[in-house]
XYZ file of C-alpha atoms in Angstrom:
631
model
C 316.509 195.100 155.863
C 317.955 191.728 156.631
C 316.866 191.945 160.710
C 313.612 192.731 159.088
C 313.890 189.942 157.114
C 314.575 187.702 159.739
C 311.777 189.133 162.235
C 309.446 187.985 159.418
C 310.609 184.307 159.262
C 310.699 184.262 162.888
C 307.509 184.966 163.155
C 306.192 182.860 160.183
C 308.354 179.881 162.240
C 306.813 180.530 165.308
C 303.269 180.427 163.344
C 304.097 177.113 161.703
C 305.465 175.438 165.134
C 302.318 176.959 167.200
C 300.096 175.579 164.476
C 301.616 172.198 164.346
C 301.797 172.259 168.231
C 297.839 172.731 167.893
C 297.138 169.669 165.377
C 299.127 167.618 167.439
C 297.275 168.957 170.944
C 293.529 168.739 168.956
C 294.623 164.778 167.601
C 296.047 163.720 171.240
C 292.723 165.054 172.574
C 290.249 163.104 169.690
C 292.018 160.333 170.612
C 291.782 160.625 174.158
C 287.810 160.914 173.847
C 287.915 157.437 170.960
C 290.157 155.844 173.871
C 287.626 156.876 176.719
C 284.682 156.014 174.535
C 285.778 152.656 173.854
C 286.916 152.008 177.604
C 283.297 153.202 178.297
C 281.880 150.546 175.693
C 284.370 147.357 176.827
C 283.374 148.209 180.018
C 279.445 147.822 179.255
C 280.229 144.654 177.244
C 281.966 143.616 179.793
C 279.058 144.047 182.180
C 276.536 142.456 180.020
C 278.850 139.317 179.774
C 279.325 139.120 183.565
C 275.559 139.621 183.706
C 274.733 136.673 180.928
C 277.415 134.819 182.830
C 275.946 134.998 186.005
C 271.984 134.315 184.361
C 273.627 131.114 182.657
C 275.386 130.120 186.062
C 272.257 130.293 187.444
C 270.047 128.372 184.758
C 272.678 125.612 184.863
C 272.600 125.674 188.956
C 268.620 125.286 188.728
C 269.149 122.544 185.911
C 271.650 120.413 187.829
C 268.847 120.999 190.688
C 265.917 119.646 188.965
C 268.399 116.820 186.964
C 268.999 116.049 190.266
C 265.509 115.795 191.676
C 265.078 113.864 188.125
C 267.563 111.261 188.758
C 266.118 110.577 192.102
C 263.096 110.463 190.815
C 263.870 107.445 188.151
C 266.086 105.563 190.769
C 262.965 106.031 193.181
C 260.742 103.997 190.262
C 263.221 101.904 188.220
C 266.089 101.333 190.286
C 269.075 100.507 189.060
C 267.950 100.936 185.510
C 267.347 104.935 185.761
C 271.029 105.219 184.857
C 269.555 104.101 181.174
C 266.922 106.966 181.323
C 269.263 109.449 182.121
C 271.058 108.854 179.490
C 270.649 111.435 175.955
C 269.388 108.403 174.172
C 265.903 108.604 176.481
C 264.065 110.167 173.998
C 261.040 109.176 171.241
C 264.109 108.387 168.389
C 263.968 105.858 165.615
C 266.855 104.246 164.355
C 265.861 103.220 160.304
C 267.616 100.356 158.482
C 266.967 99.172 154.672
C 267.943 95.985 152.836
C 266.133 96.718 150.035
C 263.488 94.348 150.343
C 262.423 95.390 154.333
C 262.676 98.477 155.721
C 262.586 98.580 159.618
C 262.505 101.386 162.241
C 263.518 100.692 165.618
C 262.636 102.729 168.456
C 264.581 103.699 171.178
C 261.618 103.190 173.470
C 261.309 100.018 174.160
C 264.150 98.685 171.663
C 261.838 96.575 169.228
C 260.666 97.436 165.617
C 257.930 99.457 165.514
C 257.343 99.884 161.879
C 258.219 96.633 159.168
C 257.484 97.373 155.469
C 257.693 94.680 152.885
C 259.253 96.568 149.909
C 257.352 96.215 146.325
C 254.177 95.048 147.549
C 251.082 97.405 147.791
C 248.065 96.771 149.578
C 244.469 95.847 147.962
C 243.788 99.712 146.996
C 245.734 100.332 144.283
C 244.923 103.806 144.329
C 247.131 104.994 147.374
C 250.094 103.051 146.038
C 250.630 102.017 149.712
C 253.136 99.651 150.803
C 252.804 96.438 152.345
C 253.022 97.289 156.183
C 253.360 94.698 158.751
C 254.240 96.605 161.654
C 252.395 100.309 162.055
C 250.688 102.992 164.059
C 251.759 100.982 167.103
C 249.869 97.692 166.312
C 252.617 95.221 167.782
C 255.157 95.526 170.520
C 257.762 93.511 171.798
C 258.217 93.196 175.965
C 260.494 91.763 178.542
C 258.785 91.899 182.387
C 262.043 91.921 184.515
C 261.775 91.213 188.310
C 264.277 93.123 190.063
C 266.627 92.151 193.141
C 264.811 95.057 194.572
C 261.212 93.815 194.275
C 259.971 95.799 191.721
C 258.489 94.782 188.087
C 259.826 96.992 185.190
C 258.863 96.029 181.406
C 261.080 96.981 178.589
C 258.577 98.352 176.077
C 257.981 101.767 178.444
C 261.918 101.626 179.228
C 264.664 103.351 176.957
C 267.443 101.713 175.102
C 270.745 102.960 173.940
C 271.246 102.887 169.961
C 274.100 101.767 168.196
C 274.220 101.248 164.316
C 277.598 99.629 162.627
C 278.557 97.062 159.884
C 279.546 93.866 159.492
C 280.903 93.272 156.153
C 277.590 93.952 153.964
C 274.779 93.513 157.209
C 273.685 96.105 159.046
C 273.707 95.887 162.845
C 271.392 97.760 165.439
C 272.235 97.086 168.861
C 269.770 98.558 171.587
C 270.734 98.482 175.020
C 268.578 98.859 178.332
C 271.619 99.747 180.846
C 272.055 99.842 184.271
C 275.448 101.084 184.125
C 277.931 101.409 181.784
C 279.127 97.606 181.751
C 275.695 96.321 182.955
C 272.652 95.642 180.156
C 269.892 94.046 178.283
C 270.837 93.933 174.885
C 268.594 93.631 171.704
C 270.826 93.070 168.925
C 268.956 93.438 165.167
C 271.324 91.979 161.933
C 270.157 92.810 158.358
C 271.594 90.816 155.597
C 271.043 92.194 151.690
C 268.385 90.613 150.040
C 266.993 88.856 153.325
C 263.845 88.461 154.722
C 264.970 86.772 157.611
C 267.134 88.680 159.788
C 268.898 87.587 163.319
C 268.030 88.624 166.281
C 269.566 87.908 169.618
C 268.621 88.816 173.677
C 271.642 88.627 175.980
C 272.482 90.282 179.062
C 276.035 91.641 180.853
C 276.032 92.123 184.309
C 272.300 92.170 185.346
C 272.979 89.356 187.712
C 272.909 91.725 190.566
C 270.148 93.844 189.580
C 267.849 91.332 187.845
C 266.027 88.756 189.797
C 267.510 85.398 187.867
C 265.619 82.677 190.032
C 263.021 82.777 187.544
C 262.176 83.301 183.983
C 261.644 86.367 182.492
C 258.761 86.544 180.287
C 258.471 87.751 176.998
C 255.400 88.685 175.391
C 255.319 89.264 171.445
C 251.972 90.909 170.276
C 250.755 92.330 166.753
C 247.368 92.697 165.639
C 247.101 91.920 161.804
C 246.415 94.563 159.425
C 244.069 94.490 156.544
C 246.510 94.066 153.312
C 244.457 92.457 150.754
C 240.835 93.392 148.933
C 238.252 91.012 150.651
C 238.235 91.204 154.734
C 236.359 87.607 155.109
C 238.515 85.197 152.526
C 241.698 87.295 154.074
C 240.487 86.394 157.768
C 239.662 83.021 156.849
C 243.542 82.212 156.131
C 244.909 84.553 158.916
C 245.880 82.366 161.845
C 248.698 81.582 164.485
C 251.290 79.260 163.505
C 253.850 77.175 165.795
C 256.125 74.259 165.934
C 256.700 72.476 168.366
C 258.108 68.986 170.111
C 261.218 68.482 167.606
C 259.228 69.257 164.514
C 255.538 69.127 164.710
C 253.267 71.505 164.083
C 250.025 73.584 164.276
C 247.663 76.024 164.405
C 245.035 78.133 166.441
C 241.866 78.085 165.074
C 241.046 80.857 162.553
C 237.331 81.060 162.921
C 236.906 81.228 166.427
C 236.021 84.206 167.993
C 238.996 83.450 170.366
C 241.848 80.400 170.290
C 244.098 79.823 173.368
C 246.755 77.031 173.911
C 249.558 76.268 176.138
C 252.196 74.135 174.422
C 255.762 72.943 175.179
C 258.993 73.105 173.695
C 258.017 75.771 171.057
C 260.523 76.537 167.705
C 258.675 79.086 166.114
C 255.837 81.269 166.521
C 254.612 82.265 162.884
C 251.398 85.409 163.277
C 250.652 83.935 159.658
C 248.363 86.576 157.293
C 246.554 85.352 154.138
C 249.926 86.492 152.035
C 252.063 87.595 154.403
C 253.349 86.604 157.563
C 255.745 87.707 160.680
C 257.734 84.699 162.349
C 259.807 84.318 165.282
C 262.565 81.453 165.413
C 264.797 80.133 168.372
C 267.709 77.883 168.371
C 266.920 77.294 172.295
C 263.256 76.190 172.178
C 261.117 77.997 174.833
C 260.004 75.231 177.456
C 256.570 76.654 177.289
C 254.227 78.703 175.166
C 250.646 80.654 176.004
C 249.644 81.757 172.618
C 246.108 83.532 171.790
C 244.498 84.430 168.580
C 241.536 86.803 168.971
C 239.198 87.343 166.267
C 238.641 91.398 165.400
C 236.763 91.398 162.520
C 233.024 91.264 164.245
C 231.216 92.176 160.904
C 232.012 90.881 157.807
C 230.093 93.354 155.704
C 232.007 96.226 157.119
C 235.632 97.230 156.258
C 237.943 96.727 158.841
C 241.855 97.797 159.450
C 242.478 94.757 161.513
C 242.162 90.786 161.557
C 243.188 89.167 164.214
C 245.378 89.934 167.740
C 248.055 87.702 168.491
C 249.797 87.219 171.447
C 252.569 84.882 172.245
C 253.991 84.469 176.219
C 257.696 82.949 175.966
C 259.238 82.310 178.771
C 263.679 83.481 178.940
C 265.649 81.120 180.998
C 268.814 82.287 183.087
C 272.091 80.234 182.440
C 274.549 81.248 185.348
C 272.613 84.521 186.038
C 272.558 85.950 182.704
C 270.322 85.603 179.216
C 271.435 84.689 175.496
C 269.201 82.923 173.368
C 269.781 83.222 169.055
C 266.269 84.169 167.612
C 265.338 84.959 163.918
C 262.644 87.290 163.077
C 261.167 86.656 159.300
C 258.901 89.781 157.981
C 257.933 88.626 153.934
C 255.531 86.585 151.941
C 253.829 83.858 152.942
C 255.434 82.156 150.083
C 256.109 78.519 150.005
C 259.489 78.552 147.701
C 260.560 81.567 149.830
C 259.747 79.991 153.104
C 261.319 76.713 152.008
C 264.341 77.697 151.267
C 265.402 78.238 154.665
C 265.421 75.220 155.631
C 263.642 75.745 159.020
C 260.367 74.110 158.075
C 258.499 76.846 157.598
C 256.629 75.655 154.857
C 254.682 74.829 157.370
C 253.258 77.874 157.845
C 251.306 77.644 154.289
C 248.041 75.608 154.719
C 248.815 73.281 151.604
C 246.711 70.643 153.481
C 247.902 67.688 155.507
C 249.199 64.036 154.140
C 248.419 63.158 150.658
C 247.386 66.262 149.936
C 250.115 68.363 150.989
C 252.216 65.877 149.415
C 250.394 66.622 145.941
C 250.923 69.831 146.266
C 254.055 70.240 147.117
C 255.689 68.044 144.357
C 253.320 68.171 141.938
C 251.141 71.166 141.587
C 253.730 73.546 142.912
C 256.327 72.710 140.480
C 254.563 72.476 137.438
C 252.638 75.473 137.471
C 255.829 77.501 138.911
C 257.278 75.868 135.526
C 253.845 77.468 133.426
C 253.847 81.097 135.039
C 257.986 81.284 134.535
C 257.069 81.913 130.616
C 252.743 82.420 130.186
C 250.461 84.924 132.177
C 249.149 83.193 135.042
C 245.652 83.378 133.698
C 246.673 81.351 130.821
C 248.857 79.145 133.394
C 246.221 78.304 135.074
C 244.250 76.476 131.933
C 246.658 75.031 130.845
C 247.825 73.672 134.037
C 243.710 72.816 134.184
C 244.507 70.707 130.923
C 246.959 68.832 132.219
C 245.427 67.708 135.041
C 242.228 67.033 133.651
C 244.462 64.836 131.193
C 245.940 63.133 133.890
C 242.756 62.139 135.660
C 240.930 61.368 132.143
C 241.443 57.375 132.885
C 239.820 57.447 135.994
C 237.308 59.243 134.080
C 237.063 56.968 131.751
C 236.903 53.987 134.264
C 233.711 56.140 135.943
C 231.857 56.163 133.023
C 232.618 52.414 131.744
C 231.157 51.366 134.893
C 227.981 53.581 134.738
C 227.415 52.304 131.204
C 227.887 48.653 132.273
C 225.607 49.457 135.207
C 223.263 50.814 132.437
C 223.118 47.799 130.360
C 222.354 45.522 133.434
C 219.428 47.880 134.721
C 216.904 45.773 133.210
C 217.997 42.548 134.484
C 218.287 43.747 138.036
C 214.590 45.216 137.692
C 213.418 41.911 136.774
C 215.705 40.591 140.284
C 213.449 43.201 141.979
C 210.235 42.252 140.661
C 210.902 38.372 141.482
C 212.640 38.585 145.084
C 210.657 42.051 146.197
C 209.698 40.121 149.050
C 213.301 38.134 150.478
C 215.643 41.067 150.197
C 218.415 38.565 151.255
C 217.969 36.713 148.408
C 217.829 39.473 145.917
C 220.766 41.095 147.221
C 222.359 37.158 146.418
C 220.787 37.014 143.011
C 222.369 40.655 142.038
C 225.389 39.608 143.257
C 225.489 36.683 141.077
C 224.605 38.220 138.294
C 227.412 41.016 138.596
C 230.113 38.008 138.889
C 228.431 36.526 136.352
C 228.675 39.748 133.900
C 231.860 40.844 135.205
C 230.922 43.941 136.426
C 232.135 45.648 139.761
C 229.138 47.868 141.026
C 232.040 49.946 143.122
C 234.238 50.300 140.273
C 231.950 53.587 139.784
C 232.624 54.675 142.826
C 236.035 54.270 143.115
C 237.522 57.103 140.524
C 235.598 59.238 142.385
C 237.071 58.695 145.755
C 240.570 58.765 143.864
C 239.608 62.269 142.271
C 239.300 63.687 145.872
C 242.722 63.840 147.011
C 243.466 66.339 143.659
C 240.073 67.979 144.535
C 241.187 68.976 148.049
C 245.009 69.518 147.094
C 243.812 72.016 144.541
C 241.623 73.829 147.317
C 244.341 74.282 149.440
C 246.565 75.168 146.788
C 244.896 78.428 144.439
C 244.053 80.196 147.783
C 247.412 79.979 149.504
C 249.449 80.214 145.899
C 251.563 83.815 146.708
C 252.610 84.690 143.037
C 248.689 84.829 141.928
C 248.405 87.925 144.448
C 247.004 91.157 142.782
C 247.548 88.960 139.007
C 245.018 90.315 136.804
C 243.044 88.222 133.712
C 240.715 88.974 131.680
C 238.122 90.730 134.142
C 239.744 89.985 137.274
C 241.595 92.697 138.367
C 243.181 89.724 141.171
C 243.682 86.490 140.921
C 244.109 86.028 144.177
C 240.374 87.618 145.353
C 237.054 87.616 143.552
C 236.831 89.321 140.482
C 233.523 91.255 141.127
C 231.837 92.653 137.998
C 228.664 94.375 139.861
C 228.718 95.896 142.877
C 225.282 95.803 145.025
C 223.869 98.302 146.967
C 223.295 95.789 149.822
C 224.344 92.471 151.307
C 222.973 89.281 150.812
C 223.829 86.656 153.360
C 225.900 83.974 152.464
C 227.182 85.908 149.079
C 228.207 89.243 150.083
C 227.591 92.844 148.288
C 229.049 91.977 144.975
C 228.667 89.407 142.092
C 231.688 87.453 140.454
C 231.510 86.090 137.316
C 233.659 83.468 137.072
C 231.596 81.428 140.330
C 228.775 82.225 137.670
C 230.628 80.054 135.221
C 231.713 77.158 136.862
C 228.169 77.079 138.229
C 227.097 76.439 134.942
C 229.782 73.844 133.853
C 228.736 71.986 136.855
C 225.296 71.999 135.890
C 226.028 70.677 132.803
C 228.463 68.471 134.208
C 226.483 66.987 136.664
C 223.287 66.178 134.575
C 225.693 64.147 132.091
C 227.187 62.741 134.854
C 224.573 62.105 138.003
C 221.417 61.705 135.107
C 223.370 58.170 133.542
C 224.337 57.130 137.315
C 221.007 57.346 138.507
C 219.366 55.795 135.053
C 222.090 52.846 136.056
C 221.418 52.063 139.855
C 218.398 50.403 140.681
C 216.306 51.742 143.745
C 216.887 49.301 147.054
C 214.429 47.904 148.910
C 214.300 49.874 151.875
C 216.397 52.581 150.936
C 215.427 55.971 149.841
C 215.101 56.550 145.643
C 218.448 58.074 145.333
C 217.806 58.527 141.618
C 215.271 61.833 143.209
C 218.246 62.830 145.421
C 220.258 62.976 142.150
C 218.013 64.928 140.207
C 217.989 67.435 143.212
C 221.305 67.713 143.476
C 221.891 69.141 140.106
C 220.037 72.082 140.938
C 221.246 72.731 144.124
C 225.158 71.772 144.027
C 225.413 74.332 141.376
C 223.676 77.462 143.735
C 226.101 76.029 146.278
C 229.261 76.698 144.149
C 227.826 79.972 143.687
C 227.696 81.452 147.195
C 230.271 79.737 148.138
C 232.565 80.631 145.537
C 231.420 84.815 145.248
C 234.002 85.421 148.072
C 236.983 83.286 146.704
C 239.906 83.524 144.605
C 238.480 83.775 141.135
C 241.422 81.873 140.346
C 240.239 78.720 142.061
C 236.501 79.816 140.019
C 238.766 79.842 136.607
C 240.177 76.472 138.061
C 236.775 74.990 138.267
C 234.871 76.581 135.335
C 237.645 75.354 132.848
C 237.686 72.135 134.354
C 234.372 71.474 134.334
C 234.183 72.317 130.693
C 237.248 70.290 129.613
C 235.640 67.190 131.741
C 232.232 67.564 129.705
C 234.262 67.567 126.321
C 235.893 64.332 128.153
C 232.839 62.841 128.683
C 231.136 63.526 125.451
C 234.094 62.003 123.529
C 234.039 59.042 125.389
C 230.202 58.126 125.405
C 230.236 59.019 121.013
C 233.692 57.835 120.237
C 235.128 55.393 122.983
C 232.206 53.692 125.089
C 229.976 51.427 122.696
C 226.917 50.435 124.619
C 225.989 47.492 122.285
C 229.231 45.974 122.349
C 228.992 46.327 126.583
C 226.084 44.294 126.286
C 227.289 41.799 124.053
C 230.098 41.530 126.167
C 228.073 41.107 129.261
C 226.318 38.321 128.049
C 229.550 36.474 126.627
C 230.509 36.839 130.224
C 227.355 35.232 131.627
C 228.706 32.009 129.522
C 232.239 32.138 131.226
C 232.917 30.435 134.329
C 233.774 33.242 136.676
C 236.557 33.652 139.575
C 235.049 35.544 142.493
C 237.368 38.070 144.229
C 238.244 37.755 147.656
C 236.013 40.446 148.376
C 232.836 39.363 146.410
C 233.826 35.481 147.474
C 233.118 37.513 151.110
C 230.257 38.773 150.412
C 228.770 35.953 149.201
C 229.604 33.976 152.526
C 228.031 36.696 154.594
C 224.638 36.697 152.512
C 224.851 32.784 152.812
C 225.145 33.123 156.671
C 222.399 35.613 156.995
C 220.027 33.853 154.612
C 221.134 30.366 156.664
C 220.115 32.500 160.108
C 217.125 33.948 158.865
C 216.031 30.476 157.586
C 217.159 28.919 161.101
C 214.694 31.753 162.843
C 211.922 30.682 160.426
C 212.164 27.132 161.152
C 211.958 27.290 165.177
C 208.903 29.685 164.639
């Protein structure tokens, strides 16, 4: 029983072992096949990554190939300065800086700003809510022609320069570089300050001396043609012109009518491409020995809207000093505002046409200041009457002085009708007889004339001063959506020459002022001066000009600030109230007679100028009665 036993373990051992032996033999053999499968797989990766491999190898083979045939090509066309197009920078990038009130892109290409935007300003349609654009769309460039040692002619704006943006405490630096090897360059270097319109700008080279042709100047050609910013094309055109200074301080202007302005001019400062409120400037410390500067007229048709005003173009010439550039420049992209552009220092208040002499004078330190004073703390429709008050308040003595002398000149009419009628026939002697009797009544038959001629230097400042006045831009009052442009109430479906497709009602207002005005005014003045012998009837010319000085303001006046129209409409009315106090409260026609003939009793001292007069009639009459006597 027990060797039975045993057989039967035996054999249950033997089953177990064989069994395990089997497991072991079928794992060894699955793994064999997972090992041989995976060899298989690592293997076909393998061959797909030695295939890539050699594909890539062979891409980078025919790259280095046609680089090569590249690079040859460039040095075969710009020389030594195809080591700057090689470079990763040679491509259409911009580089954008912001100081809050500019924002400026700078392209790679060519290395000069290719889009300026004045911050917070929009453009005359209010419905885009577009920004005040300067530069755009390509409408200015910036270009250096270099001559090279190897006889070629290269310019910078179709040339690409190297980037770099850093910091300098708070302003922002771009640096573009044209290079012609790593230590050899052109450099344009761009520094934005916070706040700033003006920025600095700078040209210098490293290096060049060997590739550049230094014997001679390069020259540098800044162009921009003007956009359109504001609502009427014509009054914008008419104060869109080319700025410079020149000589140690003096300056001027290309013409902004003509079709097309060139000059040539020496020693130049600054270049100013001046628009009606806006304006782009370029300032050197080193003056440029000479200038070509050209202002081309592009608005052909008045009655149709246009994107541009005028082309400029300014040829500076860059001087070598030992064989390399640097010249400190300023660029200035803002307002053509006169406390703005003053405050630099630079005189670029210049740039604002505020009139020349006396008149600039006036408006510089008087007008400017006291209505900057009256818009700090009142709309500047109600600044503007009440700095129309104050002048007219101002100016009421000479008014007063105008009208004493008409009513004096009244008074005496009949006397010198009578002079007339008795000398009609010896004009010498009548001129002698009404010069007497002037001295004898006291009266100065200029002293009408005069307050008129001293009214015309505040006449002209004013012009000069509404239309070029920066803080009135896009102001609205009342009607007028603008101060600064007409404030059109109708528009017509056509054009009339002379006074455009719209009508303006404030022209329409001071046109009627002036009427009034003017037959107060020119009705007494003619009533008081006696027709000359000789001489046409200027009291008809008077009566003429009532009507037609009036239709004159009107046309002229449809196209222009309707702030200058307010200007004149409440003026006009302020000066008739003036006038109609004085002749019923002040001037007393009875007592100028009386007066007059208490003067007639008084010996009288002759001025030096009527004592002259009188000599010169004495001499003619003794002449005339010389000539008489020999025939």
């Amino acid at each position: 029983m027990e060797e039975k036993k045993l057989d039967t373990k035996s054999i249950l051992g033997f089953v177990l072992i064989a069994g395990l032996m089997i497991w072991m033999m079928y794992n060894n053999i699955d793994k064999e096949k997972k090992s041989m499968a995976e060899d298989a797989e690592k293997a076909k990766i393998e061959k797909v990554e030695k295939a890539k491999e050699a594909a890539v190898n062979k891409v980078m083979a025919d790259t280095t190939k046609a680089d090569s045939l590249r690079v040859k090509a460039l040095q075969s066309s710009l020389g030594a300065f195809a080591y700057s197009a090689s470079l990763p920078s040679a491509k259409e990038n911009l580089t954008e800086v912001t100081n809050g009130l500019l924002t400026l892109k700078i392209a790679n290409k060519g290395g000069y700003i290719t889009e300026a935007t004045v911050n917070g300003y929009e453009q005359f349609n209010k419905d885009s809510k577009k920004q005040v654009e300067l530069i755009k769309q390509n409408n200015a460039n910036l270009n250096l022609q270099i001559n090279t040692q190897d006889n070629r002619i290269l310019n910078t704006k179709d040339l690409y320069f190297e980037p770099t943006v850093t910091k300098e405490g708070e302003n922002q630096v771009v640096t573009m570089r044209l290079k012609a090897g790593a230590n050899q360059f052109l450099e344009y270097r761009y520094v934005l300050k916070p706040k700033e319109y003006m920025m600095d700008f700078a040209i210098r080279s490293q290096g060049l001396n060997s590739v550049v042709n230094t014997s001679k100047p390069l020259e540098m050609e800044w162009q921009l043609k003007s956009f359109r910013n504001e609502k009427s094309v014509s009054y914008e055109n008419r104060y869109t012109d080319l700025v410079y200074e020149y000589e140690d301080g003096k300056d001027n202007s290309l013409s902004a009518t003509s079709k097309l302005d060139e000059k040539s001019v020496e020693k130049v400062t600054y270049v100013a491409f001046k628009q009606h409120f806006f304006t782009s400037i370029l300032l050197t410390d080193t003056p440029f020995k000479t200038a070509q500067l050209k202002s081309e007229n592009l608005v052909h048709d008045e009655k149709i809207d246009t994107v541009y005003t005028k082309n400029f173009v300014a040829r500076l010439p860059l001087e070598f000093k030992n064989g390399e550039l640097s010249y400190n420049m300023n660029w200035y992209y803002g307002p053509s505002d006169y406390k703005t552009l003053n405050s630099y220092n630079k005189n670029l208040d210049e740039v604002m046409p505020l009139g020349w002499g006396i008149f600039g004078w006036i408006n510089r330190y008087v007008f400017i200041p006291v209505y900057s004073v009256l818009s700090d703390f009142m709309p500047h429709g109600i600044a503007i009457i009440i700095f129309t008050i104050l002048v007219r308040l101002v100016m009421s003595p000479v008014t007063y002085k105008s009208y004493l002398s008409q009513a004096k000149m009244k008074v005496l009419r009949p006397e010198i009708a009578e002079l007339n009628e008795k000398y009609g026939k010896d004009p010498m002697k009548k001129q002698q007889e009404t010069m007497k009797l002037y001295n004898k009544a006291g009266v100065n038959p200029m002293a009408g004339c005069l307050p008129a001629v001293m009214q015309i230097p505040v006449f002209y400042a004013l012009f000069q001063f509404f239309p070029s006045y920066f803080d009135l831009r896009q102001k609205s009052f009342l009607w007028a959506d603008d101060l600064s442009s007409y404030d059109s109430v109708l528009h017509l479906p056509f054009y009339i020459p002379f006074y455009g497709n719209h009508v303006s009602l404030f022209p329409i207002l001071a046109s009627v002022a002036i009427f009034f005005y003017m037959k107060m005014t020119t009705g007494d003045q003619a009533m008081s001066t006696p027709p000359q012998e000789g001489m046409p009837d200027m009291s008809k010319i008077m009566k003429i000009m009532i009507y037609v000085s009036p239709i004159m303001m009107l046309f002229f006046f449809n196209n222009y600030a309707s702030g200058l129209s307010l200007y004149y409409f409440i003026s006009n009315t302020i000066t008739i109230g003036i006038m109609l106090v004085i002749k019923n409260y002040i001037v007393n026609e009875e007592k100028i007679h009386a007066q007059i003939q208490e003067n007639k009793t008084k010996p009288q001292k002759q001025s030096k100028f009527q004592r002259k007069m009188q000599e010169m009639m004495e001499q003619a009459e003794a002449q005339k009665n010389a000539k008489q006597n020999k025939k």
